[in-house]
Amino acid sequence: MNSEAVVAKKKFGQNFLKDGSVLNKIIEAMPKNDNKIVEIGPGLGDLTKFLVNVKSVEAFEVDTDLCELLHKKFAKEIATKQLHINCGDVLEAWKSELVDEPYDLVANLPYYIATNIILKALADPKCQNLLVMVQLEVAQKFCANNGDRVFGSLGVITQSVGEAEIVVIVPPTAFDPQPKVDSAVMLIKKHSSRTDSGFETLLRVAFSQPRKTAIKNLSSSYNKALLAEIFDSLDLEHNLRPHQISTTDYHQLYTKLKTGSLDGRGKPKYD
Ligand code: SAM
C-alpha cells in the first residue's frame, strides 16, 4: 500500500498534517539538546521524515496498515537504527517510563487520547519536553494562567512541572481529512515530573464546580474550619473561584492541609 491508497481511520483519530509550513514550524521549535525523540502516531510519516534527519526516533503507531507502510518507507532509517517503530497502542506500552533514556515527545497527537498522553508524559521522569499538536481548546487549558477563564487542574499541573506556550495555531485546512476544530502546536518545557496524587485529588475537588467558590468546593472533602484558617493565613479571599487561585497558592494550601492532617482535620473526608 502507498500513502495515496490510505483511507484515514476515524477511530484512530487520523488527520494527516499536510501543510509544509506547519511541519517547518514544529522542526524549528524543537528543543536543542541530545535527547531522543519519541513520536506517537507517525501516521504516513510526514513529520517522521523531518525528525529522523535531526535525531534518532522511537515511534509508536497503533494502525497495523500504517506500520507496514512506514516499515517500507523508512527501511533505510530502520536499518541504520535512526528509527524504531513500535506497532501497537502506546497507552498499553507505557508503564511509568515510555522509553529508558531521556526523550522529547514530538507528535501530532490523536485527539481522542491527547490529554491522557500529555498527562502521562508530564508524569514520565524520562520525558523532558513536549512539542505536540492538539485541539486548540486543549492547548489553551494546558497553557492557561491563573485568572484565565480556562485555568483549571491541567494548567496547575503543567505549571507545577514546567512552562507551557502555544507555538502556532493551525487551521483545519492544514490537514487531510480536515478536523472540525482549530488545532495548536504547544511546547511544554519540563523541570520536574508529576508525582503527588494527593495534590491532584485536591485539584479535582477544588475545580469540581468551577462557578462555585474554591472554598465551597473544597469543604465537600476537607475540614471547613481548617480551610478557613488556611485561606486567611494565605491572604486568600473566601469568595475566590477556583481559577482565580495561583499554582503557588494551591501548593501552599495542600502543604498546610497535609500539616493539618496531623491533628486529623486536614484529611480528606472521602479519599
Ligand atoms: N503524525 C501524522 C501526521 O502528522 O500526519 C499522523 C497524526 S494523526 C493526528 C494521529 C496518529 O496517531 C495516527 O497515525 C493514528 O493511527 C495514531 N494513533 C491513534 N491512536 C494511537 C495509539 N493508541 N497508539 C499509537 N498511535 C495511535
PDB file of C-alpha atoms and ligand atoms in Angstrom:
ATOM      1  CA  MET A   1       0.000   0.000   0.000  1.00  0.00           C
ATOM      2  CA  ASN A   2       1.288   3.521  -0.744  1.00  0.00           C
ATOM      3  CA  SER A   3       0.363   6.786   1.069  1.00  0.00           C
ATOM      4  CA  GLU A   4      -2.193   7.757  -1.608  1.00  0.00           C
ATOM      5  CA  ALA A   5      -4.120   4.490  -1.126  1.00  0.00           C
ATOM      6  CA  VAL A   6      -4.579   5.050   2.627  1.00  0.00           C
ATOM      7  CA  VAL A   7      -8.088   5.799   3.843  1.00  0.00           C
ATOM      8  CA  ALA A   8      -7.949   7.684   7.153  1.00  0.00           C
ATOM      9  CA  LYS A   9      -9.437   5.749  10.085  1.00  0.00           C
ATOM     10  CA  LYS A  10     -11.611   7.962  12.259  1.00  0.00           C
ATOM     11  CA  LYS A  11     -11.430   5.571  15.237  1.00  0.00           C
ATOM     12  CA  PHE A  12      -7.655   6.196  15.447  1.00  0.00           C
ATOM     13  CA  GLY A  13      -8.012   9.998  15.182  1.00  0.00           C
ATOM     14  CA  GLN A  14      -6.237  10.099  11.831  1.00  0.00           C
ATOM     15  CA  ASN A  15      -5.936  13.649  10.485  1.00  0.00           C
ATOM     16  CA  PHE A  16      -2.734  13.793   8.487  1.00  0.00           C
ATOM     17  CA  LEU A  17      -0.779  17.061   8.574  1.00  0.00           C
ATOM     18  CA  LYS A  18      -0.195  18.212   5.019  1.00  0.00           C
ATOM     19  CA  ASP A  19       0.897  21.851   5.431  1.00  0.00           C
ATOM     20  CA  GLY A  20       4.670  22.062   4.961  1.00  0.00           C
ATOM     21  CA  SER A  21       4.908  25.439   6.727  1.00  0.00           C
ATOM     22  CA  VAL A  22       3.447  23.932   9.928  1.00  0.00           C
ATOM     23  CA  LEU A  23       5.845  20.977   9.695  1.00  0.00           C
ATOM     24  CA  ASN A  24       8.715  23.501   9.434  1.00  0.00           C
ATOM     25  CA  LYS A  25       7.452  25.422  12.478  1.00  0.00           C
ATOM     26  CA  ILE A  26       7.426  22.185  14.504  1.00  0.00           C
ATOM     27  CA  ILE A  27      11.008  21.401  13.483  1.00  0.00           C
ATOM     28  CA  GLU A  28      12.144  24.978  14.272  1.00  0.00           C
ATOM     29  CA  ALA A  29      10.538  24.872  17.735  1.00  0.00           C
ATOM     30  CA  MET A  30      12.225  21.585  18.704  1.00  0.00           C
ATOM     31  CA  PRO A  31      14.296  21.895  21.895  1.00  0.00           C
ATOM     32  CA  LYS A  32      18.036  21.953  21.109  1.00  0.00           C
ATOM     33  CA  ASN A  33      19.547  19.045  23.054  1.00  0.00           C
ATOM     34  CA  ASP A  34      20.791  15.474  22.631  1.00  0.00           C
ATOM     35  CA  ASN A  35      17.579  13.782  23.714  1.00  0.00           C
ATOM     36  CA  LYS A  36      15.969  11.005  21.736  1.00  0.00           C
ATOM     37  CA  ILE A  37      12.686  11.856  20.017  1.00  0.00           C
ATOM     38  CA  VAL A  38       9.545   9.894  20.761  1.00  0.00           C
ATOM     39  CA  GLU A  39       6.833  10.283  18.133  1.00  0.00           C
ATOM     40  CA  ILE A  40       3.362   8.970  18.952  1.00  0.00           C
ATOM     41  CA  GLY A  41       1.303   8.278  15.844  1.00  0.00           C
ATOM     42  CA  PRO A  42       3.725   8.782  12.920  1.00  0.00           C
ATOM     43  CA  GLY A  43       0.809   8.099  10.523  1.00  0.00           C
ATOM     44  CA  LEU A  44       2.058   8.410   6.944  1.00  0.00           C
ATOM     45  CA  GLY A  45       5.460   9.589   8.167  1.00  0.00           C
ATOM     46  CA  ASP A  46       5.297  13.228   7.000  1.00  0.00           C
ATOM     47  CA  LEU A  47       6.651  14.572  10.309  1.00  0.00           C
ATOM     48  CA  THR A  48       8.835  11.483  10.912  1.00  0.00           C
ATOM     49  CA  LYS A  49      10.731  12.210   7.680  1.00  0.00           C
ATOM     50  CA  PHE A  50      11.920  15.538   9.168  1.00  0.00           C
ATOM     51  CA  LEU A  51      12.562  14.124  12.642  1.00  0.00           C
ATOM     52  CA  VAL A  52      14.857  11.281  11.507  1.00  0.00           C
ATOM     53  CA  ASN A  53      17.046  13.860   9.749  1.00  0.00           C
ATOM     54  CA  VAL A  54      17.938  15.515  13.042  1.00  0.00           C
ATOM     55  CA  LYS A  55      17.622  12.899  15.794  1.00  0.00           C
ATOM     56  CA  SER A  56      17.045   9.215  16.429  1.00  0.00           C
ATOM     57  CA  VAL A  57      13.351   8.472  16.735  1.00  0.00           C
ATOM     58  CA  GLU A  58      11.317   5.905  18.701  1.00  0.00           C
ATOM     59  CA  ALA A  59       7.829   5.800  17.152  1.00  0.00           C
ATOM     60  CA  PHE A  60       4.570   4.223  18.375  1.00  0.00           C
ATOM     61  CA  GLU A  61       1.805   3.553  15.829  1.00  0.00           C
ATOM     62  CA  VAL A  62      -1.390   1.619  16.585  1.00  0.00           C
ATOM     63  CA  ASP A  63      -2.585   1.097  12.995  1.00  0.00           C
ATOM     64  CA  THR A  64      -1.047  -2.085  11.555  1.00  0.00           C
ATOM     65  CA  ASP A  65      -1.647  -0.935   7.942  1.00  0.00           C
ATOM     66  CA  LEU A  66       0.339   2.238   8.645  1.00  0.00           C
ATOM     67  CA  CYS A  67       3.064   0.254  10.438  1.00  0.00           C
ATOM     68  CA  GLU A  68       3.544  -1.820   7.300  1.00  0.00           C
ATOM     69  CA  LEU A  69       3.677   1.291   5.119  1.00  0.00           C
ATOM     70  CA  LEU A  70       6.150   3.008   7.486  1.00  0.00           C
ATOM     71  CA  HIS A  71       8.426  -0.039   7.539  1.00  0.00           C
ATOM     72  CA  LYS A  72       8.668   0.148   3.736  1.00  0.00           C
ATOM     73  CA  LYS A  73       9.005   3.920   3.561  1.00  0.00           C
ATOM     74  CA  PHE A  74      11.735   4.105   6.214  1.00  0.00           C
ATOM     75  CA  ALA A  75      13.581   0.825   5.506  1.00  0.00           C
ATOM     76  CA  LYS A  76      16.937   2.652   5.379  1.00  0.00           C
ATOM     77  CA  GLU A  77      16.430   4.599   8.642  1.00  0.00           C
ATOM     78  CA  ILE A  78      15.237   1.425  10.384  1.00  0.00           C
ATOM     79  CA  ALA A  79      18.300  -0.489   9.151  1.00  0.00           C
ATOM     80  CA  THR A  80      20.656   2.235  10.462  1.00  0.00           C
ATOM     81  CA  LYS A  81      18.695   2.349  13.767  1.00  0.00           C
ATOM     82  CA  GLN A  82      17.839   6.025  13.248  1.00  0.00           C
ATOM     83  CA  LEU A  83      14.198   4.952  13.559  1.00  0.00           C
ATOM     84  CA  HIS A  84      12.492   2.227  15.562  1.00  0.00           C
ATOM     85  CA  ILE A  85       8.773   1.625  15.133  1.00  0.00           C
ATOM     86  CA  ASN A  86       6.672   0.000  17.860  1.00  0.00           C
ATOM     87  CA  CYS A  87       3.428  -1.254  16.390  1.00  0.00           C
ATOM     88  CA  GLY A  88       0.622  -1.156  18.973  1.00  0.00           C
ATOM     89  CA  ASP A  89      -1.294   1.042  21.393  1.00  0.00           C
ATOM     90  CA  VAL A  90       1.126   3.461  23.066  1.00  0.00           C
ATOM     91  CA  LEU A  91      -1.002   3.580  26.223  1.00  0.00           C
ATOM     92  CA  GLU A  92      -0.580  -0.180  26.677  1.00  0.00           C
ATOM     93  CA  ALA A  93       3.186   0.072  26.162  1.00  0.00           C
ATOM     94  CA  TRP A  94       3.516   2.973  28.637  1.00  0.00           C
ATOM     95  CA  LYS A  95       4.411   1.882  32.152  1.00  0.00           C
ATOM     96  CA  SER A  96       5.855   4.684  34.331  1.00  0.00           C
ATOM     97  CA  GLU A  97       8.500   5.369  31.646  1.00  0.00           C
ATOM     98  CA  LEU A  98       7.820   5.011  27.924  1.00  0.00           C
ATOM     99  CA  VAL A  99      11.495   4.556  26.942  1.00  0.00           C
ATOM    100  CA  ASP A 100      14.556   4.079  29.119  1.00  0.00           C
ATOM    101  CA  GLU A 101      16.523   7.234  28.211  1.00  0.00           C
ATOM    102  CA  PRO A 102      15.772  10.993  28.304  1.00  0.00           C
ATOM    103  CA  TYR A 103      13.440  11.962  25.483  1.00  0.00           C
ATOM    104  CA  ASP A 104      11.368  14.756  23.993  1.00  0.00           C
ATOM    105  CA  LEU A 105       7.876  13.932  22.775  1.00  0.00           C
ATOM    106  CA  VAL A 106       7.279  15.458  19.329  1.00  0.00           C
ATOM    107  CA  ALA A 107       3.967  14.497  17.761  1.00  0.00           C
ATOM    108  CA  ASN A 108       0.744  15.390  16.054  1.00  0.00           C
ATOM    109  CA  LEU A 109      -1.320  13.539  18.628  1.00  0.00           C
ATOM    110  CA  PRO A 110      -4.518  11.534  18.078  1.00  0.00           C
ATOM    111  CA  TYR A 111      -7.033  13.962  19.640  1.00  0.00           C
ATOM    112  CA  TYR A 112      -9.248  11.332  21.296  1.00  0.00           C
ATOM    113  CA  ILE A 113      -6.446  10.425  23.750  1.00  0.00           C
ATOM    114  CA  ALA A 114      -4.308  13.587  23.616  1.00  0.00           C
ATOM    115  CA  THR A 115      -4.997  14.784  27.197  1.00  0.00           C
ATOM    116  CA  ASN A 116      -4.272  11.329  28.586  1.00  0.00           C
ATOM    117  CA  ILE A 117      -0.993  11.102  26.627  1.00  0.00           C
ATOM    118  CA  ILE A 118       0.141  14.567  27.790  1.00  0.00           C
ATOM    119  CA  LEU A 119      -0.626  13.768  31.440  1.00  0.00           C
ATOM    120  CA  LYS A 120       1.353  10.530  31.137  1.00  0.00           C
ATOM    121  CA  ALA A 121       4.289  12.421  29.580  1.00  0.00           C
ATOM    122  CA  LEU A 122       4.170  15.022  32.371  1.00  0.00           C
ATOM    123  CA  ALA A 123       4.414  12.161  34.890  1.00  0.00           C
ATOM    124  CA  ASP A 124       7.149  10.274  32.999  1.00  0.00           C
ATOM    125  CA  PRO A 125      10.538  11.198  34.513  1.00  0.00           C
ATOM    126  CA  LYS A 126      12.322  10.352  31.236  1.00  0.00           C
ATOM    127  CA  CYS A 127      10.235  12.861  29.245  1.00  0.00           C
ATOM    128  CA  GLN A 128      11.918  16.281  29.323  1.00  0.00           C
ATOM    129  CA  ASN A 129       9.966  18.319  26.780  1.00  0.00           C
ATOM    130  CA  LEU A 130       6.712  18.017  24.835  1.00  0.00           C
ATOM    131  CA  LEU A 131       6.126  19.625  21.441  1.00  0.00           C
ATOM    132  CA  VAL A 132       2.695  18.418  20.446  1.00  0.00           C
ATOM    133  CA  MET A 133      -0.186  19.274  18.157  1.00  0.00           C
ATOM    134  CA  VAL A 134      -3.560  19.055  19.877  1.00  0.00           C
ATOM    135  CA  GLN A 135      -7.008  20.580  19.623  1.00  0.00           C
ATOM    136  CA  LEU A 136      -6.660  24.365  20.271  1.00  0.00           C
ATOM    137  CA  GLU A 137      -9.099  24.214  23.198  1.00  0.00           C
ATOM    138  CA  VAL A 138      -6.956  21.540  24.884  1.00  0.00           C
ATOM    139  CA  ALA A 139      -3.732  23.518  24.306  1.00  0.00           C
ATOM    140  CA  GLN A 140      -5.357  26.585  25.870  1.00  0.00           C
ATOM    141  CA  LYS A 141      -6.152  24.601  29.035  1.00  0.00           C
ATOM    142  CA  PHE A 142      -2.592  23.305  29.427  1.00  0.00           C
ATOM    143  CA  CYS A 143      -1.136  26.797  28.735  1.00  0.00           C
ATOM    144  CA  ALA A 144      -3.591  28.800  30.890  1.00  0.00           C
ATOM    145  CA  ASN A 145      -2.566  31.139  33.704  1.00  0.00           C
ATOM    146  CA  ASN A 146      -4.486  31.816  36.867  1.00  0.00           C
ATOM    147  CA  GLY A 147      -7.269  34.307  36.255  1.00  0.00           C
ATOM    148  CA  ASP A 148      -7.874  32.925  32.739  1.00  0.00           C
ATOM    149  CA  ARG A 149     -11.390  31.547  32.356  1.00  0.00           C
ATOM    150  CA  VAL A 150      -9.994  28.161  31.260  1.00  0.00           C
ATOM    151  CA  PHE A 151      -7.429  27.878  34.073  1.00  0.00           C
ATOM    152  CA  GLY A 152      -8.094  24.503  35.701  1.00  0.00           C
ATOM    153  CA  SER A 153      -6.311  21.458  37.077  1.00  0.00           C
ATOM    154  CA  LEU A 154      -4.496  20.865  33.735  1.00  0.00           C
ATOM    155  CA  GLY A 155      -3.000  24.378  33.950  1.00  0.00           C
ATOM    156  CA  VAL A 156      -1.980  23.933  37.600  1.00  0.00           C
ATOM    157  CA  ILE A 157      -0.401  20.521  36.921  1.00  0.00           C
ATOM    158  CA  THR A 158       1.532  21.933  33.932  1.00  0.00           C
ATOM    159  CA  GLN A 159       2.782  24.973  35.861  1.00  0.00           C
ATOM    160  CA  SER A 160       3.848  22.630  38.676  1.00  0.00           C
ATOM    161  CA  VAL A 161       6.246  20.751  36.392  1.00  0.00           C
ATOM    162  CA  GLY A 162       7.326  23.314  33.796  1.00  0.00           C
ATOM    163  CA  GLU A 163       6.404  26.092  31.414  1.00  0.00           C
ATOM    164  CA  ALA A 164       3.928  25.890  28.544  1.00  0.00           C
ATOM    165  CA  GLU A 165       3.309  28.038  25.491  1.00  0.00           C
ATOM    166  CA  ILE A 166       1.351  27.863  22.265  1.00  0.00           C
ATOM    167  CA  VAL A 167       3.792  27.879  19.326  1.00  0.00           C
ATOM    168  CA  VAL A 168       1.305  28.226  16.476  1.00  0.00           C
ATOM    169  CA  ILE A 169      -2.431  27.943  15.885  1.00  0.00           C
ATOM    170  CA  VAL A 170      -3.257  25.641  12.985  1.00  0.00           C
ATOM    171  CA  PRO A 171      -6.476  25.794  10.912  1.00  0.00           C
ATOM    172  CA  PRO A 172      -8.380  22.657   9.787  1.00  0.00           C
ATOM    173  CA  THR A 173      -7.179  23.237   6.187  1.00  0.00           C
ATOM    174  CA  ALA A 174      -3.663  22.123   7.183  1.00  0.00           C
ATOM    175  CA  PHE A 175      -4.889  18.506   7.488  1.00  0.00           C
ATOM    176  CA  ASP A 176      -6.310  15.740   5.348  1.00  0.00           C
ATOM    177  CA  PRO A 177      -9.017  14.852   6.255  1.00  0.00           C
ATOM    178  CA  GLN A 178      -9.814  18.194   7.905  1.00  0.00           C
ATOM    179  CA  PRO A 179     -10.830  18.116  11.580  1.00  0.00           C
ATOM    180  CA  LYS A 180     -13.876  20.172  12.652  1.00  0.00           C
ATOM    181  CA  VAL A 181     -11.866  22.330  15.068  1.00  0.00           C
ATOM    182  CA  ASP A 182      -8.753  24.522  15.157  1.00  0.00           C
ATOM    183  CA  SER A 183      -5.553  22.927  16.411  1.00  0.00           C
ATOM    184  CA  ALA A 184      -2.397  24.259  18.038  1.00  0.00           C
ATOM    185  CA  VAL A 185       1.192  23.195  18.463  1.00  0.00           C
ATOM    186  CA  MET A 186       2.218  23.653  22.086  1.00  0.00           C
ATOM    187  CA  LEU A 187       5.590  23.393  23.791  1.00  0.00           C
ATOM    188  CA  ILE A 188       5.942  22.297  27.407  1.00  0.00           C
ATOM    189  CA  LYS A 189       9.446  22.505  28.869  1.00  0.00           C
ATOM    190  CA  LYS A 190       9.587  20.365  31.999  1.00  0.00           C
ATOM    191  CA  HIS A 191      11.766  20.979  35.048  1.00  0.00           C
ATOM    192  CA  SER A 192      10.286  18.102  37.083  1.00  0.00           C
ATOM    193  CA  SER A 193       7.597  15.403  36.851  1.00  0.00           C
ATOM    194  CA  ARG A 194       4.146  14.894  38.406  1.00  0.00           C
ATOM    195  CA  THR A 195       4.313  12.682  41.460  1.00  0.00           C
ATOM    196  CA  ASP A 196       1.848  13.728  44.145  1.00  0.00           C
ATOM    197  CA  SER A 197      -1.547  12.069  43.727  1.00  0.00           C
ATOM    198  CA  GLY A 198      -2.836  13.782  46.918  1.00  0.00           C
ATOM    199  CA  PHE A 199      -2.240  17.179  45.294  1.00  0.00           C
ATOM    200  CA  GLU A 200      -4.158  16.099  42.205  1.00  0.00           C
ATOM    201  CA  THR A 201      -7.042  14.877  44.374  1.00  0.00           C
ATOM    202  CA  LEU A 202      -7.161  18.350  45.931  1.00  0.00           C
ATOM    203  CA  LEU A 203      -7.255  19.945  42.458  1.00  0.00           C
ATOM    204  CA  ARG A 204     -10.086  17.658  41.351  1.00  0.00           C
ATOM    205  CA  VAL A 205     -12.117  18.720  44.381  1.00  0.00           C
ATOM    206  CA  ALA A 206     -11.229  22.437  44.081  1.00  0.00           C
ATOM    207  CA  PHE A 207     -12.295  22.580  40.408  1.00  0.00           C
ATOM    208  CA  SER A 208     -15.267  20.198  40.736  1.00  0.00           C
ATOM    209  CA  GLN A 209     -17.787  23.048  40.273  1.00  0.00           C
ATOM    210  CA  PRO A 210     -15.918  25.889  38.525  1.00  0.00           C
ATOM    211  CA  ARG A 211     -18.647  28.520  39.112  1.00  0.00           C
ATOM    212  CA  LYS A 212     -18.731  27.928  42.865  1.00  0.00           C
ATOM    213  CA  THR A 213     -16.073  29.315  45.216  1.00  0.00           C
ATOM    214  CA  ALA A 214     -12.968  27.191  45.701  1.00  0.00           C
ATOM    215  CA  ILE A 215     -13.526  27.047  49.461  1.00  0.00           C
ATOM    216  CA  LYS A 216     -17.063  25.738  48.981  1.00  0.00           C
ATOM    217  CA  ASN A 217     -15.875  23.005  46.626  1.00  0.00           C
ATOM    218  CA  LEU A 218     -13.021  22.070  48.956  1.00  0.00           C
ATOM    219  CA  SER A 219     -15.235  21.949  52.019  1.00  0.00           C
ATOM    220  CA  SER A 220     -17.092  18.987  50.486  1.00  0.00           C
ATOM    221  CA  SER A 221     -13.961  16.921  51.173  1.00  0.00           C
ATOM    222  CA  TYR A 222     -11.829  18.812  53.711  1.00  0.00           C
ATOM    223  CA  ASN A 223     -12.436  20.296  57.164  1.00  0.00           C
ATOM    224  CA  LYS A 224     -14.286  23.617  56.758  1.00  0.00           C
ATOM    225  CA  ALA A 225     -12.793  25.435  59.762  1.00  0.00           C
ATOM    226  CA  LEU A 226      -9.253  24.418  58.837  1.00  0.00           C
ATOM    227  CA  LEU A 227      -9.809  25.590  55.246  1.00  0.00           C
ATOM    228  CA  ALA A 228     -10.997  28.986  56.509  1.00  0.00           C
ATOM    229  CA  GLU A 229      -7.877  29.317  58.702  1.00  0.00           C
ATOM    230  CA  ILE A 230      -5.594  28.366  55.817  1.00  0.00           C
ATOM    231  CA  PHE A 231      -7.294  30.738  53.344  1.00  0.00           C
ATOM    232  CA  ASP A 232      -6.842  33.572  55.888  1.00  0.00           C
ATOM    233  CA  SER A 233      -3.198  32.689  56.538  1.00  0.00           C
ATOM    234  CA  LEU A 234      -2.525  32.781  52.763  1.00  0.00           C
ATOM    235  CA  ASP A 235      -4.467  36.061  52.346  1.00  0.00           C
ATOM    236  CA  LEU A 236      -6.921  34.338  50.008  1.00  0.00           C
ATOM    237  CA  GLU A 237     -10.409  35.844  49.876  1.00  0.00           C
ATOM    238  CA  HIS A 238     -13.141  33.318  50.641  1.00  0.00           C
ATOM    239  CA  ASN A 239     -15.083  34.349  47.532  1.00  0.00           C
ATOM    240  CA  LEU A 240     -12.344  33.318  45.052  1.00  0.00           C
ATOM    241  CA  ARG A 241     -13.418  30.955  42.257  1.00  0.00           C
ATOM    242  CA  PRO A 242     -11.058  28.010  41.629  1.00  0.00           C
ATOM    243  CA  HIS A 243      -9.496  29.595  38.502  1.00  0.00           C
ATOM    244  CA  GLN A 244      -8.536  32.717  40.479  1.00  0.00           C
ATOM    245  CA  ILE A 245      -6.103  30.891  42.788  1.00  0.00           C
ATOM    246  CA  SER A 246      -2.468  30.602  41.648  1.00  0.00           C
ATOM    247  CA  THR A 247      -0.460  27.394  41.328  1.00  0.00           C
ATOM    248  CA  THR A 248       1.832  28.520  44.172  1.00  0.00           C
ATOM    249  CA  ASP A 249      -1.177  29.093  46.429  1.00  0.00           C
ATOM    250  CA  TYR A 250      -2.607  25.661  45.558  1.00  0.00           C
ATOM    251  CA  HIS A 251       0.698  24.094  46.632  1.00  0.00           C
ATOM    252  CA  GLN A 252       0.752  26.080  49.880  1.00  0.00           C
ATOM    253  CA  LEU A 253      -2.851  25.171  50.543  1.00  0.00           C
ATOM    254  CA  TYR A 254      -2.009  21.495  50.019  1.00  0.00           C
ATOM    255  CA  THR A 255       1.065  21.629  52.281  1.00  0.00           C
ATOM    256  CA  LYS A 256      -0.956  23.307  55.033  1.00  0.00           C
ATOM    257  CA  LEU A 257      -3.798  20.807  54.674  1.00  0.00           C
ATOM    258  CA  LYS A 258      -1.275  17.962  54.983  1.00  0.00           C
ATOM    259  CA  THR A 259       0.157  19.552  58.135  1.00  0.00           C
ATOM    260  CA  GLY A 260      -3.383  19.991  59.410  1.00  0.00           C
ATOM    261  CA  SER A 261      -3.942  16.302  58.823  1.00  0.00           C
ATOM    262  CA  LEU A 262      -1.538  15.649  61.705  1.00  0.00           C
ATOM    263  CA  ASP A 263      -4.303  16.806  64.030  1.00  0.00           C
ATOM    264  CA  GLY A 264      -6.836  14.877  61.936  1.00  0.00           C
ATOM    265  CA  ARG A 265      -8.582  17.932  60.481  1.00  0.00           C
ATOM    266  CA  GLY A 266      -6.833  18.217  57.082  1.00  0.00           C
ATOM    267  CA  LYS A 267      -7.519  14.656  55.988  1.00  0.00           C
ATOM    268  CA  PRO A 268      -9.907  14.451  53.018  1.00  0.00           C
ATOM    269  CA  LYS A 269     -13.263  13.147  54.258  1.00  0.00           C
ATOM    270  CA  TYR A 270     -13.667  10.824  51.294  1.00  0.00           C
ATOM    271  CA  ASP A 271     -10.334   9.786  49.782  1.00  0.00           C
TER     272      ASP A 271
HETATM  273  N1  SAM B   1       1.860  12.156  12.576  1.00  0.00           N
HETATM  274  C1  SAM B   1       0.927  12.039  11.483  1.00  0.00           C
HETATM  275  C2  SAM B   1       0.728  13.394  10.838  1.00  0.00           C
HETATM  276  O1  SAM B   1       1.128  14.388  11.450  1.00  0.00           O
HETATM  277  O2  SAM B   1       0.199  13.450   9.742  1.00  0.00           O
HETATM  278  C3  SAM B   1      -0.427  11.445  11.940  1.00  0.00           C
HETATM  279  C4  SAM B   1      -1.129  12.161  13.051  1.00  0.00           C
HETATM  280  S1  SAM B   1      -2.748  11.585  13.347  1.00  0.00           S
HETATM  281  C5  SAM B   1      -3.466  13.016  14.060  1.00  0.00           C
HETATM  282  C6  SAM B   1      -2.620  10.542  14.783  1.00  0.00           C
HETATM  283  C7  SAM B   1      -1.849   9.240  14.602  1.00  0.00           C
HETATM  284  O3  SAM B   1      -1.860   8.536  15.855  1.00  0.00           O
HETATM  285  C8  SAM B   1      -2.437   8.282  13.584  1.00  0.00           C
HETATM  286  O4  SAM B   1      -1.409   7.756  12.779  1.00  0.00           O
HETATM  287  C9  SAM B   1      -3.071   7.160  14.426  1.00  0.00           C
HETATM  288  O5  SAM B   1      -3.153   5.909  13.782  1.00  0.00           O
HETATM  289  C10 SAM B   1      -2.131   7.145  15.641  1.00  0.00           C
HETATM  290  N2  SAM B   1      -2.723   6.611  16.866  1.00  0.00           N
HETATM  291  C11 SAM B   1      -4.016   6.695  17.291  1.00  0.00           C
HETATM  292  N3  SAM B   1      -4.189   6.086  18.470  1.00  0.00           N
HETATM  293  C12 SAM B   1      -2.969   5.602  18.831  1.00  0.00           C
HETATM  294  C13 SAM B   1      -2.500   4.836  19.957  1.00  0.00           C
HETATM  295  N4  SAM B   1      -3.329   4.470  20.939  1.00  0.00           N
HETATM  296  N5  SAM B   1      -1.196   4.485  19.984  1.00  0.00           N
HETATM  297  C14 SAM B   1      -0.333   4.838  18.961  1.00  0.00           C
HETATM  298  N6  SAM B   1      -0.738   5.546  17.883  1.00  0.00           N
HETATM  299  C15 SAM B   1      -2.022   5.934  17.812  1.00  0.00           C
END
